[in-house]
XYZ file of C-alpha atoms in Angstrom:
676
model
C 115.617 103.495 124.875
C 111.730 102.846 126.711
C 111.649 106.988 126.623
C 112.090 106.360 122.435
C 109.354 103.869 121.987
C 107.356 106.311 123.916
C 108.109 108.863 121.934
C 107.665 106.844 117.922
C 104.953 104.129 119.976
C 105.793 101.497 117.351
C 102.775 98.661 116.019
C 105.479 96.427 115.957
C 109.404 95.942 117.480
C 111.675 93.411 115.975
C 114.144 91.979 118.532
C 116.698 88.440 118.032
C 115.470 85.852 119.892
C 118.519 86.135 122.006
C 118.628 89.898 122.538
C 118.632 90.969 126.310
C 116.502 94.113 125.864
C 113.859 95.103 127.571
C 110.511 95.987 127.017
C 107.643 96.304 128.525
C 105.413 93.325 126.007
C 102.162 94.525 127.818
C 103.107 98.430 126.200
C 103.862 96.744 123.085
C 104.002 93.740 120.304
C 107.315 92.189 120.215
C 108.363 89.329 117.527
C 111.556 87.681 118.443
C 112.885 86.674 114.589
C 116.561 84.589 114.145
C 119.858 86.347 115.139
C 121.488 85.810 111.871
C 118.917 88.332 110.463
C 120.357 91.276 112.412
C 124.765 89.838 110.650
C 125.743 92.766 109.993
C 128.643 91.623 107.567
C 125.874 89.702 105.336
C 122.821 91.875 105.566
C 125.224 94.879 104.414
C 126.118 92.759 101.005
C 122.268 92.447 100.493
C 121.468 95.904 101.228
C 123.268 97.304 98.935
C 121.767 94.138 96.589
C 118.105 95.854 97.095
C 119.527 99.332 96.221
C 120.965 98.713 93.480
C 123.962 100.191 95.339
C 128.317 99.466 95.738
C 127.954 100.728 98.952
C 126.360 102.354 101.825
C 127.738 105.160 102.300
C 125.117 107.933 101.091
C 123.306 106.462 104.190
C 125.489 107.292 106.481
C 126.468 103.534 107.440
C 129.445 101.248 107.768
C 129.411 96.951 107.510
C 129.859 96.424 110.460
C 127.447 99.042 112.601
C 124.846 97.963 114.087
C 122.155 99.818 112.006
C 123.182 98.127 109.144
C 122.309 95.003 111.010
C 118.635 96.716 112.654
C 118.083 97.507 108.391
C 118.582 94.138 107.413
C 116.682 92.827 109.981
C 114.087 94.815 108.733
C 114.068 93.776 105.239
C 113.758 90.175 106.157
C 111.106 90.854 108.236
C 109.606 92.747 105.469
C 109.857 89.748 102.445
C 108.975 87.099 104.623
C 105.648 88.840 106.089
C 104.430 90.208 102.629
C 106.499 87.768 100.441
C 107.883 90.836 98.841
C 109.758 94.303 99.247
C 108.414 97.165 98.403
C 109.947 99.796 95.648
C 108.796 102.571 98.531
C 111.641 100.900 100.705
C 114.243 103.054 98.744
C 116.550 104.733 101.735
C 117.922 104.229 105.364
C 117.765 106.940 107.611
C 119.605 107.008 110.670
C 117.564 109.070 113.366
C 119.855 111.222 115.497
C 119.071 112.561 118.885
C 120.758 115.879 118.680
C 118.101 117.412 115.722
C 115.461 117.358 118.038
C 114.933 118.992 121.359
C 115.303 115.675 124.085
C 111.882 115.041 126.158
C 111.785 111.586 128.496
C 108.194 109.940 128.926
C 107.363 111.251 132.041
C 107.834 115.550 130.874
C 105.521 113.785 127.865
C 102.689 112.390 130.529
C 102.826 115.859 131.903
C 102.548 118.225 129.175
C 99.705 115.452 127.919
C 101.059 116.200 124.100
C 98.886 113.180 123.024
C 97.230 111.366 125.730
C 95.583 112.580 128.554
C 96.131 112.352 132.020
C 92.835 111.627 133.157
C 91.990 109.851 129.549
C 90.248 112.704 127.779
C 91.201 113.053 124.037
C 89.752 116.358 124.450
C 92.362 117.461 126.978
C 95.331 116.766 125.130
C 97.752 119.085 123.009
C 96.958 117.101 119.764
C 93.662 117.732 119.928
C 93.837 121.406 120.175
C 96.374 120.961 116.691
C 94.911 118.149 114.994
C 92.311 120.372 112.095
C 93.722 118.262 109.117
C 91.623 117.332 106.314
C 94.050 114.438 105.337
C 95.086 111.188 107.828
C 98.538 112.111 106.610
C 98.111 115.550 107.861
C 96.627 114.449 111.229
C 99.534 112.073 112.183
C 102.574 114.322 110.753
C 100.968 117.124 113.319
C 101.191 114.365 116.188
C 105.167 113.474 114.558
C 105.881 117.269 114.875
C 104.359 117.713 118.807
C 106.558 115.131 120.132
C 109.647 116.098 117.712
C 110.721 119.614 118.715
C 113.557 120.446 116.438
C 116.929 121.869 118.220
C 118.257 123.762 115.110
C 116.427 127.064 115.312
C 115.995 127.881 111.728
C 114.419 124.548 110.792
C 111.502 125.871 113.087
C 111.723 129.449 111.834
C 111.068 127.429 108.293
C 107.776 126.579 109.595
C 106.817 130.316 110.890
C 107.709 131.736 107.860
C 105.334 129.046 105.941
C 102.539 129.735 108.871
C 102.801 133.891 108.245
C 101.972 133.397 105.084
C 99.313 130.752 104.738
C 97.251 132.902 107.562
C 97.539 136.604 104.816
C 94.718 137.138 102.947
C 94.351 136.307 99.226
C 92.095 138.055 96.287
C 88.987 136.445 97.157
C 89.342 136.991 100.782
C 90.107 134.603 102.584
C 93.313 133.168 104.291
C 95.890 131.075 102.055
C 95.318 128.735 104.609
C 91.746 128.015 104.295
C 91.832 128.243 99.853
C 94.720 125.383 100.466
C 92.973 123.147 102.978
C 89.468 123.358 100.594
C 92.477 121.705 97.598
C 93.368 119.063 100.165
C 90.459 117.672 100.868
C 90.174 116.434 98.179
C 93.575 114.506 98.085
C 93.821 110.944 98.698
C 96.520 109.632 101.157
C 99.387 109.880 99.627
C 101.305 108.131 102.014
C 99.465 104.964 102.749
C 98.189 104.344 99.142
C 102.238 104.183 97.743
C 102.788 102.040 100.652
C 100.297 99.729 98.735
C 101.164 100.572 96.009
C 104.922 99.753 96.302
C 103.643 95.958 97.763
C 101.105 95.435 94.610
C 97.920 94.664 97.885
C 95.899 98.001 96.681
C 92.580 97.872 95.950
C 91.221 99.586 93.303
C 88.845 102.688 95.045
C 92.129 103.725 96.218
C 94.244 103.970 92.735
C 90.831 105.661 91.763
C 91.316 108.233 94.607
C 94.790 108.625 92.979
C 93.879 109.573 89.980
C 91.141 111.799 90.831
C 93.935 113.695 92.998
C 96.613 114.082 90.526
C 93.290 115.910 89.163
C 93.592 117.891 92.430
C 96.607 118.517 92.490
C 98.087 121.277 89.611
C 95.157 123.229 90.653
C 97.310 123.407 93.688
C 100.180 124.006 92.511
C 98.959 127.102 89.933
C 97.070 128.357 93.875
C 100.387 128.523 95.343
C 103.087 129.118 92.283
C 101.056 132.356 91.435
C 101.877 133.887 94.894
C 105.063 134.966 94.507
C 105.734 135.215 98.271
C 105.012 132.560 99.096
C 108.232 131.325 101.302
C 111.066 128.895 100.667
C 109.104 125.384 102.337
C 105.911 126.104 100.544
C 107.693 126.423 97.439
C 110.025 123.632 98.423
C 106.330 121.630 98.778
C 104.553 122.489 95.801
C 107.738 121.700 94.083
C 105.895 117.822 94.072
C 102.397 118.375 93.964
C 102.708 117.758 89.568
C 102.471 113.851 89.179
C 103.708 112.495 86.054
C 101.327 113.065 83.406
C 102.077 109.665 82.101
C 100.528 108.368 85.668
C 97.726 110.165 85.564
C 96.811 109.406 82.110
C 97.345 105.796 82.649
C 94.879 106.239 85.856
C 92.295 107.901 83.470
C 92.193 105.532 80.511
C 92.037 102.037 82.914
C 90.707 102.655 85.833
C 86.802 102.643 85.679
C 85.099 106.095 87.061
C 83.923 104.144 90.353
C 85.297 100.875 90.697
C 84.573 98.320 92.894
C 85.883 98.096 96.067
C 88.090 94.579 95.003
C 88.908 93.569 91.946
C 86.966 89.801 92.415
C 84.049 91.506 91.893
C 84.385 93.236 88.528
C 83.564 96.420 87.157
C 87.181 97.356 87.695
C 88.602 98.033 83.958
C 87.008 101.250 82.830
C 84.484 100.089 79.564
C 86.061 100.659 75.483
C 89.813 100.373 77.407
C 90.279 96.458 76.648
C 88.147 94.745 73.640
C 88.380 91.180 74.789
C 87.497 92.073 78.535
C 84.207 94.338 76.693
C 83.622 91.648 75.007
C 83.324 88.925 77.871
C 81.571 92.341 79.998
C 78.872 92.658 77.745
C 77.582 88.892 77.559
C 77.690 89.350 81.694
C 75.818 92.452 81.505
C 73.731 91.832 78.919
C 72.999 88.673 79.734
C 68.837 89.411 80.952
C 68.623 90.579 77.083
C 69.608 87.249 75.818
C 67.218 85.149 78.148
C 64.226 87.579 76.817
C 64.954 86.958 73.523
C 65.466 82.907 73.612
C 62.239 83.137 76.305
C 59.920 85.104 73.404
C 61.248 82.571 70.410
C 60.160 79.697 73.181
C 57.468 81.699 74.091
C 56.625 81.654 70.154
C 57.162 78.181 69.485
C 55.454 76.692 71.508
C 52.137 79.024 71.764
C 52.913 79.201 75.821
C 52.545 83.234 76.753
C 52.759 82.128 80.326
C 56.181 80.297 79.082
C 59.061 82.069 81.352
C 62.944 81.490 82.094
C 64.046 82.091 85.641
C 67.419 81.803 87.449
C 67.685 80.300 90.765
C 71.669 78.926 92.336
C 70.321 75.310 92.353
C 69.127 74.308 89.277
C 70.481 77.465 87.327
C 68.368 78.640 84.867
C 65.363 76.992 83.171
C 61.694 77.163 81.379
C 59.000 76.760 83.575
C 55.554 75.706 82.557
C 52.206 75.364 84.337
C 50.683 71.596 84.340
C 47.828 73.194 82.112
C 50.310 73.879 79.141
C 51.546 69.955 79.737
C 50.463 69.350 76.476
C 52.404 71.624 74.411
C 55.411 70.865 75.669
C 57.991 70.633 72.758
C 60.083 66.881 72.271
C 63.367 68.383 72.784
C 62.927 69.856 75.920
C 64.191 68.391 78.555
C 62.743 67.570 81.978
C 65.140 69.550 85.041
C 62.319 69.372 88.207
C 58.926 68.429 88.981
C 56.696 71.067 91.394
C 53.682 70.759 92.117
C 52.069 73.943 90.415
C 54.602 73.791 87.648
C 57.518 71.944 85.239
C 60.652 72.666 84.509
C 62.356 72.172 81.484
C 66.068 73.063 79.879
C 67.495 73.115 75.723
C 70.250 72.629 74.916
C 70.823 76.348 73.889
C 69.715 77.478 77.078
C 72.029 75.385 78.663
C 74.963 77.067 75.793
C 73.748 80.423 76.451
C 73.885 79.791 80.769
C 77.690 77.909 80.146
C 78.845 81.333 77.776
C 77.232 83.386 80.802
C 79.221 81.727 83.840
C 82.321 81.267 81.650
C 81.980 85.440 80.692
C 81.220 86.727 84.238
C 84.373 84.282 85.245
C 86.433 85.356 81.897
C 85.631 88.947 82.982
C 87.092 88.988 85.825
C 90.153 86.967 85.339
C 90.684 89.046 82.724
C 90.290 92.857 84.703
C 93.346 90.834 87.672
C 95.100 90.650 84.793
C 94.986 94.190 83.614
C 94.997 95.427 87.588
C 98.368 93.985 87.509
C 100.216 94.935 84.730
C 98.491 98.435 85.852
C 100.263 97.672 89.547
C 103.263 97.040 87.684
C 103.376 99.954 85.316
C 103.157 102.162 87.951
C 106.312 100.832 90.631
C 108.419 103.593 88.377
C 106.113 105.471 90.045
C 106.823 105.072 93.550
C 109.657 107.572 95.057
C 107.584 110.931 93.192
C 104.466 109.948 95.099
C 106.523 109.197 98.014
C 107.701 112.846 97.947
C 104.210 113.931 97.047
C 102.468 112.274 99.774
C 105.304 113.686 102.183
C 104.861 117.280 101.056
C 100.975 116.998 100.818
C 100.745 116.208 105.226
C 103.425 118.570 105.505
C 101.721 121.030 103.992
C 98.410 120.314 105.836
C 99.877 119.944 109.214
C 101.053 123.722 108.712
C 97.419 124.714 107.608
C 96.599 122.890 110.718
C 98.614 125.143 113.072
C 97.513 128.351 111.061
C 93.946 127.330 111.648
C 94.695 127.152 115.715
C 96.963 130.284 115.117
C 94.228 131.784 113.396
C 91.020 131.204 116.107
C 93.037 130.661 119.369
C 94.882 134.127 119.450
C 98.464 132.717 118.347
C 101.785 135.047 117.593
C 104.571 134.071 116.105
C 107.696 133.716 118.556
C 111.220 135.654 118.366
C 114.389 133.228 118.599
C 117.572 134.177 120.466
C 121.058 132.090 120.693
C 121.452 131.814 124.294
C 119.734 130.377 127.058
C 117.222 132.342 127.154
C 112.510 132.512 127.829
C 111.141 135.874 127.671
C 106.766 135.826 127.392
C 103.969 137.722 127.968
C 100.403 137.247 128.939
C 101.429 133.114 128.001
C 98.426 130.820 128.268
C 97.745 127.253 128.692
C 96.525 125.786 124.746
C 94.042 123.179 126.464
C 93.094 124.622 129.409
C 92.016 127.883 128.255
C 89.051 125.588 126.051
C 87.741 124.768 128.627
C 87.732 127.116 131.665
C 85.465 130.533 131.052
C 87.990 133.042 131.510
C 91.854 131.928 131.584
C 94.530 134.585 133.328
C 97.505 135.029 131.660
C 100.780 135.083 132.851
C 104.211 136.807 131.933
C 107.282 134.058 132.563
C 110.950 135.574 132.562
C 114.019 133.143 132.814
C 117.864 134.177 131.599
C 120.539 134.534 132.912
C 120.063 136.847 135.652
C 117.229 134.766 136.723
C 118.000 131.278 135.809
C 115.983 129.659 138.788
C 111.973 131.223 139.949
C 110.840 129.666 142.594
C 107.495 129.381 143.341
C 105.279 129.616 145.839
C 101.166 129.269 146.820
C 97.986 127.286 147.075
C 97.356 124.856 145.724
C 94.510 125.527 143.046
C 96.293 129.022 142.738
C 97.785 127.507 139.338
C 101.373 126.985 139.886
C 101.633 123.322 138.332
C 99.315 125.489 135.055
C 102.015 127.934 135.117
C 104.934 125.765 135.065
C 103.076 123.202 131.888
C 102.101 126.282 130.176
C 105.610 127.128 130.218
C 107.642 124.202 128.977
C 104.665 123.684 126.221
C 105.051 127.006 124.903
C 108.908 126.284 124.618
C 107.672 122.746 122.839
C 105.419 124.582 120.280
C 107.917 127.304 119.461
C 110.757 124.484 118.518
C 107.959 122.691 116.520
C 107.522 125.542 114.154
C 103.895 126.260 115.828
C 102.929 129.741 116.745
C 102.755 130.285 119.905
C 99.687 130.862 122.456
C 101.333 134.415 124.260
C 101.408 138.326 123.377
C 104.749 138.264 122.728
C 107.754 135.004 123.129
C 111.441 135.184 123.218
C 112.993 131.384 123.155
C 116.606 130.864 123.659
C 118.517 127.916 122.980
C 116.667 124.834 124.817
C 118.718 121.428 124.714
C 115.493 119.097 126.743
C 112.945 119.888 128.552
C 112.098 117.448 131.573
C 109.632 117.452 134.513
C 108.725 116.403 137.846
C 105.713 117.344 138.659
C 102.845 115.001 140.309
C 102.934 111.828 142.590
C 103.491 108.110 141.686
C 103.826 105.178 142.280
C 105.433 102.177 140.438
C 104.877 99.085 142.706
C 105.595 96.392 140.021
C 109.483 97.309 140.033
C 109.538 97.362 143.635
C 109.382 101.057 143.762
C 107.301 103.562 146.303
C 105.986 107.203 145.364
C 109.173 108.891 146.947
C 111.472 106.448 145.310
C 109.693 107.319 141.773
C 109.985 111.111 143.182
C 113.786 110.499 143.304
C 114.458 108.178 140.430
C 113.371 111.021 138.421
C 115.290 113.963 139.883
C 118.678 111.869 140.312
C 117.613 111.825 136.189
C 116.748 115.115 135.846
C 120.190 116.688 137.867
C 123.047 114.122 136.010
C 121.080 115.268 133.014
C 120.433 119.019 132.934
C 122.090 121.550 131.045
C 122.996 124.806 131.366
C 120.559 124.275 127.995
C 117.455 122.574 129.652
C 114.119 123.669 130.941
C 113.552 122.028 134.324
C 109.547 122.259 135.963
C 110.042 120.665 139.483
C 107.165 120.880 140.975
C 106.824 119.625 144.747
C 110.246 118.680 145.110
C 110.675 115.700 148.939
C 107.335 115.566 149.555
C 107.516 111.975 150.235
C 108.935 111.607 153.672
C 109.027 113.395 156.948
C 109.032 117.286 157.176
C 113.106 117.533 158.116
C 113.958 115.041 155.520
C 111.504 116.674 152.609
C 112.709 120.184 153.641
C 116.936 119.420 153.432
C 116.196 117.036 149.942
C 114.177 120.000 148.253
C 117.221 122.747 149.518
C 120.505 120.513 148.072
C 118.337 120.453 144.764
C 117.752 123.235 144.632
C 121.435 124.156 145.375
C 122.757 121.872 143.020
C 120.251 123.269 140.350
C 121.599 126.501 140.484
C 125.593 126.022 141.051
C 125.752 122.471 138.781
C 123.519 122.073 135.779
C 122.873 126.363 135.998
C 119.151 125.549 134.191
C 116.757 127.633 133.377
C 114.199 126.321 136.130
C 110.795 126.856 137.584
C 110.696 125.495 141.313
C 107.343 125.389 143.093
C 107.075 124.076 146.760
C 105.267 124.574 149.722
C 108.744 125.007 152.226
C 109.049 128.696 152.857
C 111.794 127.872 154.320
C 112.996 127.755 151.106
C 111.885 131.304 149.253
C 114.264 133.115 152.127
C 117.478 131.058 150.929
C 116.487 132.322 147.080
C 117.772 135.898 148.465
C 121.771 134.424 148.517
C 121.943 133.829 144.938
C 122.007 136.503 142.786
C 120.202 134.541 139.546
C 117.518 133.293 141.115
C 114.262 135.022 141.829
C 110.990 134.315 144.095
C 107.066 134.449 142.710
C 104.236 133.588 143.940
C 100.635 132.558 142.435
C 98.261 135.565 144.111
C 94.947 134.724 146.811
C 92.152 137.485 147.311
C 91.250 137.364 151.310
C 88.130 138.396 152.604
C 86.671 137.649 156.634
C 84.524 135.089 155.490
C 86.042 133.414 151.593
C 89.517 133.741 149.978
C 89.580 133.763 146.062
C 92.207 132.366 143.834
C 93.747 134.688 141.454
C 95.659 132.728 139.073
C 97.870 135.938 138.712
C 101.849 135.772 139.432
C 103.808 138.376 141.045
C 107.592 138.884 142.328
C 107.718 137.943 145.885
C 106.879 135.156 148.580
C 103.358 133.411 148.865
C 101.982 134.077 152.832
C 100.095 131.009 153.385
C 99.185 128.087 151.560
C 95.542 127.714 152.213
C 95.818 123.692 152.818
C 92.913 123.760 155.108
C 90.312 125.690 152.669
C 90.580 123.316 150.165
C 89.735 120.790 152.466
C 86.865 122.446 153.266
C 85.732 123.214 149.788
C 86.424 119.178 149.024
C 84.093 118.255 151.335
C 85.996 117.435 154.045
C 83.479 117.066 157.279
C 82.881 120.050 159.664
C 84.395 118.272 162.468
C 88.041 117.521 160.659
C 88.321 121.164 159.457
C 87.238 123.104 162.684
C 89.936 120.240 164.508
C 92.251 121.089 162.000
C 91.801 125.416 162.449
C 92.631 124.539 166.152
C 95.543 122.391 165.818
C 96.893 125.034 163.442
C 95.728 127.909 165.553
C 98.184 126.230 168.502
C 101.239 125.424 166.122
C 100.907 128.961 164.684
C 101.541 130.855 168.518
C 104.029 127.804 169.586
C 101.281 126.944 172.288
C 100.808 123.216 170.802
C 99.984 120.339 173.701
C 101.751 116.910 172.131
C 98.251 115.429 173.655
C 95.560 113.854 171.290
C 92.850 116.302 172.308
C 89.880 114.742 170.578
C 87.513 116.340 172.966
C 86.450 118.585 169.932
C 84.944 115.648 168.117
C 82.143 115.573 169.907
C 80.742 118.683 169.838
C 77.565 119.089 167.724
C 77.459 120.126 163.847
C 75.930 123.738 165.470
C 78.408 124.290 167.902
C 81.188 123.903 165.715
C 79.360 125.956 162.707
C 78.992 128.342 165.486
C 83.036 128.303 166.565
C 84.345 127.989 163.774
C 82.413 131.289 162.276
C 83.284 132.496 165.582
C 87.602 132.234 164.760
C 87.507 133.229 161.102
C 88.092 137.305 162.318
C 91.344 136.098 163.608
C 92.056 133.073 161.448
C 93.354 133.396 158.042
C 92.137 129.886 156.032
C 95.204 127.859 154.310
C 94.443 127.057 150.353
C 95.604 123.909 148.549
C 96.781 123.787 144.983
């Protein structure tokens, strides 16, 4: 369950108060509800009532299904928190794990799909692929990257759409560029529809829905004038024409630029309602009425300096200076005395003030009444708006995929019906964006070459090579083009990785225990159609322990799981065992070694690496020269078989100059080691 929660990352989890499900409360907001909320028997009847159905057979759930209780619990919770259940809750979908390639939590983390290991948002696959112009499109891309189809035809439909979006139109632009120009003027239909259905939508959101209704016919016309557009694009466009009744209603009722809230007024278009217009004119023209009254009073009293003003404490008042106090008429009622002025009111001014205040209140009340009637009238269009929103998010997401394919030189992958992976000049989509020059490599996994062992230096590119292979498969089944010169991908049921080292001390697991737990899961779940990435297994224990475990694991994968597997190691002893298997092979990351230094070429070739170059990497990482020199001495002794079991630390007492001199003198005789 935790693997699935990490896929969907829910904002809130609803469970029974007596549930024994183990979920980390620090990771998710967990709400416990009464146990009766999950009652399938009672919930079945209530769900039938909500959907106006006699049974739930159309949703493929029965009276005693656990999913029925879960659906009812959600319905109860929505009703409790929102005081209503919107019409956008119009179906129950049982998500089948068979529909998607299985990818566990650790693999998602290792591949950095939406979260970076180094907490850098610019270093994720999502950061490369999200060029959407709508929020709903961005949500679709995130969902698509986490849900690669297991069925090739569904991914191929998206490939067809991207193929068309990359074509040039009559305006010498690619289709995705023109489509994106239309989508920029559309609203977040999915969110707006949800808010509309529970009647919490704001006036400006309705205005954006209205404006979207005017843009969509242009988008519909553009797509349908191109008869070569694929079926998926045509199916999407069929939902773009909103009902004329809805668009006309919004045109007539909502102001051109309404306020954010109904309580602020100026939401309903002028001329729509006579009563509202009367209140509105009275309120908006209040200043004109006040000026007319002021002019009349000036003429009556012959006080040209008389003025009528307003403040929140006194309301409207007539202000006269002391020099004109003898001219104050008897019908003026004193309101306030100041040092330099006297303030008065009259029956006419009080009546006008009351009407103005009442007009403001009445206008807002009437606007709210009309707005509520409008929301009620729009409820019948919720389902059509939902379909439109889903289609727009899908189209925006595919345009984003097309954008990436065009700008990053991606190609359309081919599919075949057996466990297989062949690709030329594969690149890592994220890494290539952050290095000066990326070195692409080929990959070949097939029935004759299912298990590939990778050797070579750390920092040589083994982990990158493994990750980019898995990402290529992921992208192909997401329906995206892939970063390669050519790619042919076969049936894959799951992608599993064992990369990196970390502990889980909160659960009492050491680094090695975590490594073995992850490996156990892979060995028990992997099938002949799985893609496995195993990196440096067996490092957390003694050399012979680790080597023995690594060899036994390798044997199990080759003979029992029979999965497509990339297996990297520094145990060179394992490379000799590979020759005993017909469907296994060795490859290595190349190094250019000169007399004074080495260069990581990051290129993959068949065969076995000769060294690991660990001391060299330690040196460039900043390990003190004394340590490096002593390590070189020990390595030389071990390689020559003359290593003594005494702790001779005398070399540590040498001066830096002696160390550097000795270090340079042995370089001609010693080949340096390097780390990935």
